[in-house]
Short mmCIF file of C-alpha atoms in Angstrom, two decimals:
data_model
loop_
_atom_site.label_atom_id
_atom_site.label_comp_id
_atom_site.label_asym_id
_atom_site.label_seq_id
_atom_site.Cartn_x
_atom_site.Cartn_y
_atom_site.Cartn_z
CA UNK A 27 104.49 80.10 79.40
CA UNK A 28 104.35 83.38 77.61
CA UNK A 29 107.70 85.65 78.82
CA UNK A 30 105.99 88.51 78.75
CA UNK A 31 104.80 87.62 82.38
CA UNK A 32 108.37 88.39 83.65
CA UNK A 33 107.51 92.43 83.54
CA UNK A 34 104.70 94.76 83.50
CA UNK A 35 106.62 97.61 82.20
CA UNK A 36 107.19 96.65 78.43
CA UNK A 37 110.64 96.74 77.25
CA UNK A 38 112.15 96.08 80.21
CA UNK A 39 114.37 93.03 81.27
CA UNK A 40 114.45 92.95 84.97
CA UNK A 41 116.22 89.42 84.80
CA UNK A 42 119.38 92.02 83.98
CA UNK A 43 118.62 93.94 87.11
CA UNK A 44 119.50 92.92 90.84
CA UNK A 45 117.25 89.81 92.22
CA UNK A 46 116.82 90.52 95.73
CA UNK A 47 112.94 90.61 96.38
CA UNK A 48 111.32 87.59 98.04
CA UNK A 49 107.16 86.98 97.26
CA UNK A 50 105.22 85.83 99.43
CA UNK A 51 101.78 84.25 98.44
CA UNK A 52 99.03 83.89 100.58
CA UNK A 53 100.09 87.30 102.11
CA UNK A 54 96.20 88.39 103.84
CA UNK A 55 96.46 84.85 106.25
CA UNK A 56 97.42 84.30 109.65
CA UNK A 57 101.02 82.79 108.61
CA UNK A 58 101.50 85.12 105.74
CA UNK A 59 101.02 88.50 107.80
CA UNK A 60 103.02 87.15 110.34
CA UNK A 61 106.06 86.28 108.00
CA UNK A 62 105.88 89.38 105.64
CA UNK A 63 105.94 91.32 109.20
CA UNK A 64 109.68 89.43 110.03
CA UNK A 65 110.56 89.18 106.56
CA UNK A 66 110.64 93.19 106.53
CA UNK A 67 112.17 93.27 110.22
CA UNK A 68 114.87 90.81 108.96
CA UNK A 69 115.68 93.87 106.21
CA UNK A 70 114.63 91.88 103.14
CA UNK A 71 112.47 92.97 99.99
CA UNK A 72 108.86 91.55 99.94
CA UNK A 73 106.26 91.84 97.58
CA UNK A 74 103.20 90.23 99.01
CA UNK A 75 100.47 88.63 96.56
CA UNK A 76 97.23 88.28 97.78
CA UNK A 77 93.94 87.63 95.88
CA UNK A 78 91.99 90.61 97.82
CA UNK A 79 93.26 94.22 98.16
CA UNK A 80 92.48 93.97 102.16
CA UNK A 81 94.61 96.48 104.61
CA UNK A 82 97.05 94.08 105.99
CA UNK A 83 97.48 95.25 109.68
CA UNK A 84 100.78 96.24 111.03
CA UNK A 85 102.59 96.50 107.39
CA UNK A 86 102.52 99.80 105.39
CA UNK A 87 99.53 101.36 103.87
CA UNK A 88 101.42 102.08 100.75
CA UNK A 89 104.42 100.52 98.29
CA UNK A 90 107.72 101.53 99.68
CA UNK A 91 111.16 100.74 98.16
CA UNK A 92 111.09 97.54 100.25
CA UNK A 93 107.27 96.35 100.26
CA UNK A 94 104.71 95.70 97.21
CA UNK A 95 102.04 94.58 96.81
CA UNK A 96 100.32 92.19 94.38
CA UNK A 97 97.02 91.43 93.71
CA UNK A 98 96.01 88.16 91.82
CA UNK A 99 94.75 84.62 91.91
CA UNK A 100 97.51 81.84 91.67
CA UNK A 101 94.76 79.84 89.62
CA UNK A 102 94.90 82.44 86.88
CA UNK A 103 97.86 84.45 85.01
CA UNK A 104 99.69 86.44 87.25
CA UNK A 105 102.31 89.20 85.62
CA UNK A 106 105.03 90.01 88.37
CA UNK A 107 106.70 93.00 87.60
CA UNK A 108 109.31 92.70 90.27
CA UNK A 109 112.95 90.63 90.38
CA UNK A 110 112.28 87.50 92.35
CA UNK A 111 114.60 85.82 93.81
CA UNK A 112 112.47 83.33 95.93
CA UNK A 113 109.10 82.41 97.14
CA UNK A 114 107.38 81.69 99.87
CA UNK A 115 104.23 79.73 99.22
CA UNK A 116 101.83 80.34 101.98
CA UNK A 117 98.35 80.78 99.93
CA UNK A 118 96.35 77.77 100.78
CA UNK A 119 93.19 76.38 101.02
CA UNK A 120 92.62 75.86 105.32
CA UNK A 121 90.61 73.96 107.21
CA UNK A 122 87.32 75.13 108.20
CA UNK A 123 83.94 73.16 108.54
CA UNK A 124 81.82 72.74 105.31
CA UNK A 125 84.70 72.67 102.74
CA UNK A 126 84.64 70.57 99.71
CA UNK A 127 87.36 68.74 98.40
CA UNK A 128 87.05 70.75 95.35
CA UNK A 129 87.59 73.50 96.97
CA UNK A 130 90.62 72.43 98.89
CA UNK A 131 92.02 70.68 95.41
CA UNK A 132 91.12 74.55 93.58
CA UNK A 133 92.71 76.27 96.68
CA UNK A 134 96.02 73.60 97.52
CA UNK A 135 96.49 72.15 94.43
CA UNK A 136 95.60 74.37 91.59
CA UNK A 137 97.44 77.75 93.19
CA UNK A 138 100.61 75.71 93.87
CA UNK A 139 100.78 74.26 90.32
CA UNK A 140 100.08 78.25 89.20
CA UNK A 141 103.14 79.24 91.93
CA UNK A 142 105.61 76.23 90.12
CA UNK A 143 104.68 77.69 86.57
CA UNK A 144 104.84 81.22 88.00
CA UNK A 145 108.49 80.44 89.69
CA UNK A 146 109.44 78.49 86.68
CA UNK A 147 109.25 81.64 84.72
CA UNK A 148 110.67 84.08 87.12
CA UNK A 149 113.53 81.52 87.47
CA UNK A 150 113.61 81.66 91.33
CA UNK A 151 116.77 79.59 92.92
CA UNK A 152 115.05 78.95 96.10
CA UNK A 153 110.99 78.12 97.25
CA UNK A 154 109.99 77.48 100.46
CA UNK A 155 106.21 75.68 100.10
CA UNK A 156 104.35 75.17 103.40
CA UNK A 157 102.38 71.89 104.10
CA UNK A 158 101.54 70.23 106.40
CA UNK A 159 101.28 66.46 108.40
CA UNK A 160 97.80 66.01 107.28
CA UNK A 161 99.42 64.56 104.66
CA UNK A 162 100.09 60.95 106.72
CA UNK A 163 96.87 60.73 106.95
CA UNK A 164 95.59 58.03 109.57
CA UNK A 165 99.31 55.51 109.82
CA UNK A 166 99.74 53.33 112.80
CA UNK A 167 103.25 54.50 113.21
CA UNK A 168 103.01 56.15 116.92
CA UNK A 169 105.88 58.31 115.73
CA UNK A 170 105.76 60.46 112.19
CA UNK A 171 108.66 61.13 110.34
CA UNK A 172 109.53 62.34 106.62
CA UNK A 173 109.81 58.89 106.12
CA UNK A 174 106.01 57.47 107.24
CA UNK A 175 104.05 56.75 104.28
CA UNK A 176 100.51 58.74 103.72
CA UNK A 177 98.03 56.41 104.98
CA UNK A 178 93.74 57.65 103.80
CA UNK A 179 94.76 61.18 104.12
CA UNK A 180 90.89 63.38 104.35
CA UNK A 181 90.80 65.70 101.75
CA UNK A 182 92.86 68.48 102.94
CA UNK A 183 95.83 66.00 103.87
CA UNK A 184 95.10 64.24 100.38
CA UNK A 185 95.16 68.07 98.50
CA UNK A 186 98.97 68.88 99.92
CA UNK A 187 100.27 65.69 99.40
CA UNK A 188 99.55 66.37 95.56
CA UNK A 189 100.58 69.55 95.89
CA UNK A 190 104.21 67.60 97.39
CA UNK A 191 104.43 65.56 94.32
CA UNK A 192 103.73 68.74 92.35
CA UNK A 193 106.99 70.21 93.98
CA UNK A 194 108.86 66.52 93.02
CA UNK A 195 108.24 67.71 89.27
CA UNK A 196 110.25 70.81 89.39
CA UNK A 197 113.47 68.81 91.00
CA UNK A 198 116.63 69.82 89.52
CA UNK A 199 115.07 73.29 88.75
CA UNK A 200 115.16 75.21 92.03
CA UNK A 201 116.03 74.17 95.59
CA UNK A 202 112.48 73.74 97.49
CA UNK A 203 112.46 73.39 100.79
CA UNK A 204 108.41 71.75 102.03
CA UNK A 205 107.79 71.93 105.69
CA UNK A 206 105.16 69.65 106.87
CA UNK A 207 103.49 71.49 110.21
CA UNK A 208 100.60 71.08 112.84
CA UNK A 209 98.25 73.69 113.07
CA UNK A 210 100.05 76.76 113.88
CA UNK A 211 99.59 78.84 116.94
CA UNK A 212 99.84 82.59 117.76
CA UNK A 213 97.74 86.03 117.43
CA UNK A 214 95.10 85.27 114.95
CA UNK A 215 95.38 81.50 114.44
CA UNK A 216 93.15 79.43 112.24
CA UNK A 217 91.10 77.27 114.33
CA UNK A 218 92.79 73.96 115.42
CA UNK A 219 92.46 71.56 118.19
CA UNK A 220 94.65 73.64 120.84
CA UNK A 221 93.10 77.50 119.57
CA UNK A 222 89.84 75.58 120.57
CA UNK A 223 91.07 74.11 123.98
CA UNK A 224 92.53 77.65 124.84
CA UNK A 225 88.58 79.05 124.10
CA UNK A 226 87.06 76.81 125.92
CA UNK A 227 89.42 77.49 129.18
CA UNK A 228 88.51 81.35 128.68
CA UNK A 229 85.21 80.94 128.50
CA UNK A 230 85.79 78.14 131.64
CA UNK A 231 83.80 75.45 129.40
CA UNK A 232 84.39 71.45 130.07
CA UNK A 233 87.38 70.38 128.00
CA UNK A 234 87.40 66.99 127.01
CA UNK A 235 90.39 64.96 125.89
CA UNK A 236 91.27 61.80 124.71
CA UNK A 237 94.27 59.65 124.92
CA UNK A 238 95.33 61.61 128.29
CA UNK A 239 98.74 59.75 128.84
CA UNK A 240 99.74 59.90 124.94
CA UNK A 241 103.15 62.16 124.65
CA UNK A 242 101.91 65.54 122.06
CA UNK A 243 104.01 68.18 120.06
CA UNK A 244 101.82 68.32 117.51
CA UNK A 245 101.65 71.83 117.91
CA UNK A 246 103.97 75.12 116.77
CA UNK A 247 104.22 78.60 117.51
CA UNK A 248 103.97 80.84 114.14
CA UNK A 249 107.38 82.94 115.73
CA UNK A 250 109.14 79.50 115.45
CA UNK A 251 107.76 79.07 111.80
CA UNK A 252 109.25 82.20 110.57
CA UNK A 253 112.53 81.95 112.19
CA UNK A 254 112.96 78.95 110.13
CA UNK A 255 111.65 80.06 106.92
CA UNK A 256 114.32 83.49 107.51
CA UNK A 257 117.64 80.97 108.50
CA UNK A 258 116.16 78.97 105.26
CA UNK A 259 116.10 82.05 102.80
CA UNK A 260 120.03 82.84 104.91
CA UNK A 261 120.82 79.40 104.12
CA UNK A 262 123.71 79.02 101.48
CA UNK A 263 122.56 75.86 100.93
CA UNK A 264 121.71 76.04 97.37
CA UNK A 265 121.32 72.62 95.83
CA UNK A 266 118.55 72.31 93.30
CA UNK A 267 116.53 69.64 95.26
CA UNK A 268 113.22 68.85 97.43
CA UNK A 269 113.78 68.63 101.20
CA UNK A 270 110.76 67.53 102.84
CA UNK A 271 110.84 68.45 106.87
CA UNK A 272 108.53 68.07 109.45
CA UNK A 273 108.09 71.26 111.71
CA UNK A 274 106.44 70.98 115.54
CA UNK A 275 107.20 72.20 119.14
CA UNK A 276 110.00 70.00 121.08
CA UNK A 277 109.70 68.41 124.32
CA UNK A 278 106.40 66.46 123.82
CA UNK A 279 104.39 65.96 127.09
CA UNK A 280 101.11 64.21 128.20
CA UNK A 281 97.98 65.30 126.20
CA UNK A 282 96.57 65.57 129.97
CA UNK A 283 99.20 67.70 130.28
CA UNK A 284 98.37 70.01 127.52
CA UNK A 285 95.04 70.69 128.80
CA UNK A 286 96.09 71.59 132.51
CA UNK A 287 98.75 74.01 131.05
CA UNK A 288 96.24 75.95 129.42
CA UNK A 289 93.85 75.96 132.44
CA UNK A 290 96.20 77.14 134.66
CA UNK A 291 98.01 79.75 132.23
CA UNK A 292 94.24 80.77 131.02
CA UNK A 293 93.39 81.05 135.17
CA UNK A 294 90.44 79.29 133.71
CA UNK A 295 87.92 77.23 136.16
CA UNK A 296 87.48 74.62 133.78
CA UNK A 297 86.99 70.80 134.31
CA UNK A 298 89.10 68.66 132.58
CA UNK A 299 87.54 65.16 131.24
CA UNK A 300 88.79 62.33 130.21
CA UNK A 301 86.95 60.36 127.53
CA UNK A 302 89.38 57.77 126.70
CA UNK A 303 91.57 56.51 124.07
CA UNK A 304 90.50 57.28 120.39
CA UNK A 305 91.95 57.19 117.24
CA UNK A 306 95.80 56.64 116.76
CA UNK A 307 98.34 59.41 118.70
CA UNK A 308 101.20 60.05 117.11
CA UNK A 309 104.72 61.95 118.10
CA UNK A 310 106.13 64.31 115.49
CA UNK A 311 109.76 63.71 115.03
CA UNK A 312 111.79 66.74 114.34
CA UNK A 313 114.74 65.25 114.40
CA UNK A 314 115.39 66.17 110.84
CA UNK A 315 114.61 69.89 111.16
CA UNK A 316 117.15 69.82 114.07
CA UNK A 317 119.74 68.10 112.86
CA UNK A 318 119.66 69.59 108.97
CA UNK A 319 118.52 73.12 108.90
CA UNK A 320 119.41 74.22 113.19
CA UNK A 321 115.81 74.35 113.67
CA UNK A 322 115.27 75.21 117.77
CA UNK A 323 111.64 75.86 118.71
CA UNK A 324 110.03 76.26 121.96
CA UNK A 325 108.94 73.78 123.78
CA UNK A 326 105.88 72.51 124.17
CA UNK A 327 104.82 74.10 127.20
CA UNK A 328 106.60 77.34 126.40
CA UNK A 329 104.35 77.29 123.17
CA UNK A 330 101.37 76.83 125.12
CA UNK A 331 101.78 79.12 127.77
CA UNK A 332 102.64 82.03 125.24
CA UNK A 333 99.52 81.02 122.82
CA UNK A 334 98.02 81.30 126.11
CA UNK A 335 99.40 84.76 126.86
CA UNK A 336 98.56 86.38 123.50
CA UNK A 337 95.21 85.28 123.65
CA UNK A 338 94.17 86.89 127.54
CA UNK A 339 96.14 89.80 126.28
CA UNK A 340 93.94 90.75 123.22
CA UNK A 341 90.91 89.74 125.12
#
C-alpha cells in the first residue's frame, strides 16, 4: 500500500513524531459515541473516523488538540494524517430488518480488511476489533466459550467470523485484542431482544418469552464495554497476538426473570407470557475476560435495571 497514506501534509514523517492518538472507526454509532466520549474523559487523543460528517452529540463541535475528526469509508483509501498508535474498530455493519448479506459482508467484512491494511500501514502496536457471539451461530453447547465452534452462523454471525479470521492474518504484526459481545445496552442502543422487551414494558404491551427457566447474561451494558476497551489500551500487555474474549453481564438469572425485572423497574402493567421452550439457550462464559484482562461488569440485574433507568429518564 502506497506510503503516502501515512500523512496528508507532504513532506512530513509523522512516524518520527510522538504516537499517542488512538482512532476510533465507526465513531457516529451507539458504541462509538459512547467510547470516544470515555476515551476523551480517560485524557487520551482520539481522532474519530466516520463515513458522514454528522454532529456527534456531547463531543466538541470543532478539532481541538485532543479530538479530530475523520471523514472516510473503510472500503475505500483513507489518508490519516495523524500518529496512530492504536485502533479501535467499531464501524460495522448492525443488525436491522431487511439487510442483505451483501451488505453485512460490504459493511463487516470489507471495512475491517480496509482497517487491517489501514493499521498495517500506520504500524499500530495494539487493535481492539469488536465482534460479536453471533459468530457461534446455532451450537448445542448450553454454555459458549472462546472455545465453541461456529455452528450455521446467519449472515451477520457468518460476516464477523470472517472478519475474525481476517484479524488471524495479521498475527505476529500487532497485538489484537477481538471481543465477542451480546447486543449492547445503554442510551441509544441498537435494537436487540432486551431494548425491545424494555419498549414493550413502557408502552405496557404483552411480553412474551420463551425458555422461562433458562439461566441469561447474554446481555452488556455499553459503560462495561468501554471500561474494558480503556484497561485494554492501559494494558502493558504487548504481545503481537489475537486474543479472542467473550464479553456479557455476570450473574446470569432466569429468562423469566429478565422480563419481571424490567416490568417492575419500567413500573410497567405488562403481562408476562410464557410460550415455551424454543430454540437452544445458551450461557455466555466470561470466565476468560475475568480471569485474563480483570474484566468486572455489572450484573445482570444491575444491567437491566440501569438500561431500565436511562430509558424512563429520556422518555
Amino acid at each position: 500500500m502506497d506510503e503516502d497514506r501515512l500523512s496528508g501534509i507532504e513532506g512530513e514523517n509523522l512516524m518520527e513524531k510522538p504516537r499517542n492518538w488512538i482512532l476510533v472507526t465507526g465513531a457516529g454509532g451507539f458504541v462509538g459515541q459512547h467510547c470516544l466520549r470515555r476515551l476523551l474523559e480517560a485524557g487520551h487523543k482520539v481522532v474519530a473516523l466516520q463515513r458522514s460528517p454528522k454532529s456527534l452529540p456531547r463531543l466538541p463541535i470543532h478539532d481541538t488538540d485532543s479530538f479530530k475528526r475523520l471523514e472516510g469509508d473503510l472500503t475505500d483509501q483513507i489518508t490519516c494524517p495523524y500518529p496512530i498508535d492504536a485502533i479501535v474498530h467499531l464501524a460495522a455493519q448492525v443488525v436491522f430488518p431487511g439487510i442483505t448479506a451483501a451488505q453485512f459482508s460490504r459493511g463487516n467484512i470489507l471495512s475491517t480488511i480496509g482497517m487491517f491494511e489501514l493499521a498495517q500501514t500506520l504500524a499500530v502496536s495494539r487493535l481492539i476489533m469488536h465482534s460479536s457471539i453471533s459468530v457461534y451461530g446455532q451450537p448445542q453447547s448450553c454454555r459458549w466459550s472462546e472455545s465453541t465452534p461456529s455452528t450455521a452462523p446467519f449472515p451477520y454471525g457468518a460476516s464477523k467470523y470472517v472478519c475474525e479470521q481476517v484479524a488471524a492474518d495479521y498475527a505476529g504484526k500487532m497485538r489484537i485484542v477481538v471481543p465477542r459481545t451480546p447486543g449492547i445496552i445503554g442510551q441509544g442502543a441498537n435494537p436487540n431482544w432486551i431494548t425491545t422487551l424494555v419498549d414493550r414494558a413502557i408502552g405496557n404491551q404483552t411480553i412474551r418469552i420463551h425458555n422461562a427457566d433458562a439461566a441469561f447474561n447474554s446481555t452488556l451494558h455499553v459503560d462495561d464495554y468501554c471500561d474494558f476497551v480503556l484497561a485494554e489500551l492501559a494494558s502493558e500487555e504487548t504481545n503481537p497476538v489475537v486474543e479472542i474474549v467473550n464479553l456479557a453481564a455476570k450473574d446470569p438469572i432466569p429468562v423469566a426473570d429478565v422480563a419481571t425485572t424490567i416490568v417492575r423497574q419500567a413500573s410497567s402493567q405488562s403481562q408476562i407470557v410464557d410460550n415455551g421452550p424454543a430454540g437452544s439457550p445458551a450461557i455466555v462464559d466470561i470466565g476468560k475476560a475475568k480471569s485474563n484482562f480483570g474484566f468486572n461488569p455489572m450484573s445482570v440485574e444491575e444491567t437491566l435495571k440501569r438500561y431500565v433507568q436511562e430509558v424512563t429518564r429520556r422518555s
